[in-house]
Amino acid sequence: ELEMERAVQRMQTAAQRQRLEVRVFHEAHGNKTASLARETRAVQLTDWVVRRNRLPPSAYWCLMEVLGEQRVERVVEEHERIFGVNQRWGLSLKNQLVLRELEHKFLPANAERFSGGVGFVQLRDGADKWRRRLVSTSEGGLLFTKEGKAEGAGGDAVAAASSLVLAHVAYAHYDVFRVPSAAEARKHFKRAPTTHIVAFVPAHPGQQQDAVACRAGAAANVPNAGQDLGLGSTATLYMAVDSESDVEKWTTIFRIGRFGLGTLRANEALFEGDRVLGVQTDGSGSE
């Protein structure tokens, strides 16, 4: 038994010593390759690439996770481990990390107002169809229902009690992305009703098989729950909204639900002006 324990310890130590080779692209400087420890976080890699490229310091530098097949991207939160991000990619060669300077890496100053939300959106159903659905926040995720009846003062949509819940997209199991531009939306989502598109992508490899078919089930505690969206085998849920402010609203709601408002505000506190506080880059890199 002692020998077995020692063997297990050796395996665990070897796994901890594993390093990940990652490439980060910057439009003006091309790719930089870094060798990272398993626990390396996004803020550490960002700081290393900025210094490696001799870029001016800015609190708005961030890593973007770009998924080539899904045509979407998102800001990688400062506290996220790069190993975890890379695991989603599998063997795909179309995904990449990109260094950009973006103000919307931080939550809006009044993000607390997004603590709850409800509204009509268009969900992609198959390759060419988009269907009007009602989306609302719930404990642990977003609920999507058939349009049903809706009523409310001032244009606020309220789902009728008889509305059928189609799916529950759990904060714990998905990340929220966006289609980066109107031009990209028009090019790759020709039949979309708007060019403002949000996407929900499984956060872990094990989630890939049941796609968007996150089941509402008993967790939602609603009658008639458990039917999926009829989106086939697609692993990504695309949601078209009316405006860029709606994109900000739903991405903010999902980021807060997934990571917690306290964690995201703590990420912002890592910066003092344009300087990163208390960050040590772990790992060496080369072009």
mmCIF file of C-alpha atoms in Angstrom, residues 90-267:
data_model
loop_
_atom_site.group_PDB
_atom_site.id
_atom_site.type_symbol
_atom_site.label_atom_id
_atom_site.label_comp_id
_atom_site.label_asym_id
_atom_site.label_seq_id
_atom_site.Cartn_x
_atom_site.Cartn_y
_atom_site.Cartn_z
ATOM 1 C CA GLY A 90 -9.982 20.012 -27.689
ATOM 2 C CA LEU A 91 -8.112 19.439 -30.958
ATOM 3 C CA SER A 92 -9.521 22.459 -32.780
ATOM 4 C CA LEU A 93 -6.948 24.537 -34.626
ATOM 5 C CA LYS A 94 -9.344 27.431 -35.273
ATOM 6 C CA ASN A 95 -9.439 28.807 -31.722
ATOM 7 C CA GLN A 96 -6.996 31.340 -30.358
ATOM 8 C CA LEU A 97 -6.169 33.791 -27.597
ATOM 9 C CA VAL A 98 -5.935 37.385 -28.786
ATOM 10 C CA LEU A 99 -4.570 40.376 -26.873
ATOM 11 C CA ARG A 100 -6.762 43.457 -27.218
ATOM 12 C CA GLU A 101 -7.405 46.723 -25.412
ATOM 13 C CA LEU A 102 -11.101 46.886 -24.551
ATOM 14 C CA GLU A 103 -13.032 49.079 -22.155
ATOM 15 C CA HIS A 104 -15.878 46.576 -21.870
ATOM 16 C CA LYS A 105 -13.556 44.041 -20.196
ATOM 17 C CA PHE A 106 -14.858 45.591 -16.956
ATOM 18 C CA LEU A 107 -18.465 45.416 -15.827
ATOM 19 C CA PRO A 108 -20.555 48.582 -16.186
ATOM 20 C CA ALA A 109 -20.335 50.800 -13.110
ATOM 21 C CA ASN A 110 -24.031 50.183 -12.417
ATOM 22 C CA ALA A 111 -23.958 46.457 -13.197
ATOM 23 C CA GLU A 112 -26.078 45.762 -10.120
ATOM 24 C CA ARG A 113 -29.130 46.957 -12.027
ATOM 25 C CA PHE A 114 -28.816 43.822 -14.176
ATOM 26 C CA SER A 115 -29.478 41.515 -11.219
ATOM 27 C CA GLY A 116 -32.628 40.278 -12.924
ATOM 28 C CA GLY A 117 -33.949 40.440 -16.439
ATOM 29 C CA VAL A 118 -36.719 39.329 -18.770
ATOM 30 C CA GLY A 119 -37.388 40.047 -22.428
ATOM 31 C CA PHE A 120 -38.108 38.730 -25.889
ATOM 32 C CA VAL A 121 -35.221 37.464 -28.029
ATOM 33 C CA GLN A 122 -34.762 35.390 -31.172
ATOM 34 C CA LEU A 123 -33.141 31.955 -30.810
ATOM 35 C CA ARG A 124 -31.525 30.146 -33.693
ATOM 36 C CA ASP A 125 -33.327 26.890 -34.400
ATOM 37 C CA GLY A 126 -31.313 24.889 -36.902
ATOM 38 C CA ALA A 127 -29.128 26.530 -39.534
ATOM 39 C CA ASP A 128 -31.563 29.080 -40.942
ATOM 40 C CA LYS A 129 -34.500 29.516 -38.578
ATOM 41 C CA TRP A 130 -34.809 31.996 -35.739
ATOM 42 C CA ARG A 131 -37.736 31.807 -33.328
ATOM 43 C CA ARG A 132 -39.117 34.422 -30.948
ATOM 44 C CA ARG A 133 -38.697 33.297 -27.333
ATOM 45 C CA LEU A 134 -38.996 34.763 -23.871
ATOM 46 C CA VAL A 135 -35.819 34.715 -21.753
ATOM 47 C CA SER A 136 -35.721 35.384 -18.020
ATOM 48 C CA THR A 137 -33.252 35.018 -15.175
ATOM 49 C CA SER A 138 -33.754 32.203 -12.708
ATOM 50 C CA GLU A 139 -31.783 30.713 -9.869
ATOM 51 C CA GLY A 140 -28.709 29.212 -11.491
ATOM 52 C CA GLY A 141 -29.216 30.275 -15.093
ATOM 53 C CA LEU A 142 -31.453 31.597 -17.861
ATOM 54 C CA LEU A 143 -34.873 30.164 -18.684
ATOM 55 C CA PHE A 144 -36.169 30.155 -22.247
ATOM 56 C CA THR A 145 -39.893 29.730 -22.841
ATOM 57 C CA LYS A 146 -42.260 29.771 -25.771
ATOM 58 C CA GLU A 147 -43.636 33.204 -26.476
ATOM 59 C CA GLY A 148 -47.041 32.565 -24.923
ATOM 60 C CA LYS A 149 -48.851 35.563 -23.518
ATOM 61 C CA ALA A 150 -46.961 38.467 -22.068
ATOM 62 C CA GLU A 151 -48.112 41.516 -20.228
ATOM 63 C CA GLY A 152 -46.574 44.288 -18.199
ATOM 64 C CA ALA A 153 -46.381 47.991 -17.647
ATOM 65 C CA GLY A 154 -44.002 50.134 -19.638
ATOM 66 C CA GLY A 155 -43.279 47.404 -22.164
ATOM 67 C CA ASP A 156 -41.794 44.977 -19.622
ATOM 68 C CA ALA A 157 -42.469 41.419 -20.688
ATOM 69 C CA VAL A 158 -43.843 39.007 -18.108
ATOM 70 C CA ALA A 159 -44.250 35.341 -18.980
ATOM 71 C CA ALA A 160 -47.719 33.965 -18.562
ATOM 72 C CA ALA A 161 -47.968 31.179 -15.994
ATOM 73 C CA SER A 162 -48.877 28.727 -18.714
ATOM 74 C CA SER A 163 -45.742 29.396 -20.762
ATOM 75 C CA LEU A 164 -43.797 26.242 -21.593
ATOM 76 C CA VAL A 165 -40.189 26.201 -20.425
ATOM 77 C CA LEU A 166 -37.978 25.010 -23.271
ATOM 78 C CA ALA A 167 -34.506 25.135 -21.750
ATOM 79 C CA HIS A 168 -32.416 26.203 -18.803
ATOM 80 C CA VAL A 169 -28.895 27.439 -19.626
ATOM 81 C CA ALA A 170 -26.950 27.028 -16.394
ATOM 82 C CA TYR A 171 -24.366 29.598 -15.313
ATOM 83 C CA ALA A 172 -22.170 26.790 -14.000
ATOM 84 C CA HIS A 173 -21.990 24.975 -17.329
ATOM 85 C CA TYR A 174 -21.771 27.695 -19.989
ATOM 86 C CA ASP A 175 -19.746 30.783 -20.900
ATOM 87 C CA VAL A 176 -21.250 33.778 -22.663
ATOM 88 C CA PHE A 177 -19.772 35.000 -25.960
ATOM 89 C CA ARG A 178 -20.722 37.533 -28.612
ATOM 90 C CA VAL A 179 -20.410 37.806 -32.366
ATOM 91 C CA PRO A 180 -17.748 40.526 -32.585
ATOM 92 C CA SER A 181 -19.200 42.828 -35.242
ATOM 93 C CA ALA A 182 -22.154 43.565 -37.466
ATOM 94 C CA ALA A 183 -20.032 42.617 -40.491
ATOM 95 C CA GLU A 184 -19.310 39.177 -38.998
ATOM 96 C CA ALA A 185 -22.981 38.718 -38.155
ATOM 97 C CA ARG A 186 -24.080 39.570 -41.689
ATOM 98 C CA LYS A 187 -21.421 37.278 -43.177
ATOM 99 C CA HIS A 188 -21.985 34.170 -41.049
ATOM 100 C CA PHE A 189 -25.577 34.571 -39.818
ATOM 101 C CA LYS A 190 -27.274 35.796 -42.967
ATOM 102 C CA ARG A 191 -30.823 35.016 -41.830
ATOM 103 C CA ALA A 192 -30.456 36.418 -38.332
ATOM 104 C CA PRO A 193 -33.092 39.066 -37.553
ATOM 105 C CA THR A 194 -30.445 41.459 -36.141
ATOM 106 C CA THR A 195 -26.668 41.810 -36.143
ATOM 107 C CA HIS A 196 -26.530 41.803 -32.310
ATOM 108 C CA ILE A 197 -25.879 38.169 -31.404
ATOM 109 C CA VAL A 198 -25.003 36.588 -28.056
ATOM 110 C CA ALA A 199 -23.861 32.962 -27.790
ATOM 111 C CA PHE A 200 -23.758 30.445 -24.943
ATOM 112 C CA VAL A 201 -20.987 27.856 -25.296
ATOM 113 C CA PRO A 202 -20.447 24.811 -23.032
ATOM 114 C CA ALA A 203 -17.683 25.607 -20.556
ATOM 115 C CA HIS A 204 -16.405 22.054 -20.152
ATOM 116 C CA PRO A 205 -15.674 19.274 -22.664
ATOM 117 C CA GLY A 206 -18.247 17.022 -21.019
ATOM 118 C CA GLN A 207 -21.005 19.473 -21.839
ATOM 119 C CA GLN A 208 -20.522 19.204 -25.581
ATOM 120 C CA GLN A 209 -22.816 16.250 -26.125
ATOM 121 C CA ASP A 210 -26.109 17.759 -25.015
ATOM 122 C CA ALA A 211 -25.684 21.176 -26.366
ATOM 123 C CA VAL A 212 -28.088 23.687 -25.795
ATOM 124 C CA ALA A 213 -30.306 20.995 -24.654
ATOM 125 C CA CYS A 214 -29.666 21.964 -21.098
ATOM 126 C CA ARG A 215 -32.822 20.520 -19.665
ATOM 127 C CA ALA A 216 -34.988 22.595 -17.427
ATOM 128 C CA GLY A 217 -36.250 19.579 -15.501
ATOM 129 C CA ALA A 218 -36.912 19.532 -11.818
ATOM 130 C CA ALA A 219 -34.220 22.130 -11.150
ATOM 131 C CA ALA A 220 -36.426 24.787 -12.700
ATOM 132 C CA ASN A 221 -39.359 23.685 -10.549
ATOM 133 C CA VAL A 222 -41.913 24.438 -13.251
ATOM 134 C CA PRO A 223 -44.596 22.323 -14.926
ATOM 135 C CA ASN A 224 -44.037 20.907 -18.420
ATOM 136 C CA ALA A 225 -40.297 21.465 -18.085
ATOM 137 C CA GLY A 226 -37.687 19.327 -19.727
ATOM 138 C CA GLN A 227 -38.298 19.735 -23.451
ATOM 139 C CA ASP A 228 -35.268 20.865 -25.380
ATOM 140 C CA LEU A 229 -34.978 23.669 -27.914
ATOM 141 C CA GLY A 230 -35.044 21.475 -30.973
ATOM 142 C CA LEU A 231 -31.659 22.776 -32.061
ATOM 143 C CA GLY A 232 -30.303 19.435 -33.163
ATOM 144 C CA SER A 233 -26.756 18.538 -32.156
ATOM 145 C CA THR A 234 -25.400 22.069 -32.099
ATOM 146 C CA ALA A 235 -23.344 22.737 -28.970
ATOM 147 C CA THR A 236 -23.784 26.503 -29.017
ATOM 148 C CA LEU A 237 -26.955 28.504 -28.443
ATOM 149 C CA TYR A 238 -27.197 31.715 -30.490
ATOM 150 C CA MET A 239 -29.511 34.479 -29.310
ATOM 151 C CA ALA A 240 -30.242 37.591 -31.387
ATOM 152 C CA VAL A 241 -31.234 40.746 -29.511
ATOM 153 C CA ASP A 242 -32.350 44.188 -30.619
ATOM 154 C CA SER A 243 -29.400 46.403 -29.734
ATOM 155 C CA GLU A 244 -25.846 46.617 -28.410
ATOM 156 C CA SER A 245 -27.263 47.665 -25.039
ATOM 157 C CA ASP A 246 -29.170 44.356 -24.969
ATOM 158 C CA VAL A 247 -25.910 42.518 -25.711
ATOM 159 C CA GLU A 248 -24.315 44.304 -22.755
ATOM 160 C CA LYS A 249 -27.316 43.539 -20.546
ATOM 161 C CA TRP A 250 -27.397 39.772 -21.148
ATOM 162 C CA THR A 251 -23.629 39.273 -21.193
ATOM 163 C CA THR A 252 -23.381 41.200 -17.913
ATOM 164 C CA ILE A 253 -26.154 39.139 -16.320
ATOM 165 C CA PHE A 254 -24.481 35.913 -17.379
ATOM 166 C CA ARG A 255 -20.968 36.953 -16.321
ATOM 167 C CA ILE A 256 -22.243 37.918 -12.870
ATOM 168 C CA GLY A 257 -24.247 34.709 -12.607
ATOM 169 C CA ARG A 258 -21.288 32.577 -13.658
ATOM 170 C CA PHE A 259 -18.446 34.171 -11.702
ATOM 171 C CA GLY A 260 -20.120 36.298 -9.037
ATOM 172 C CA LEU A 261 -20.209 40.082 -8.760
ATOM 173 C CA GLY A 262 -17.668 40.056 -5.925
ATOM 174 C CA THR A 263 -15.106 38.113 -7.967
ATOM 175 C CA LEU A 264 -15.477 40.379 -11.006
ATOM 176 C CA ARG A 265 -15.147 43.529 -8.883
ATOM 177 C CA ALA A 266 -12.054 42.002 -7.232
ATOM 178 C CA ASN A 267 -10.575 41.534 -10.728
#
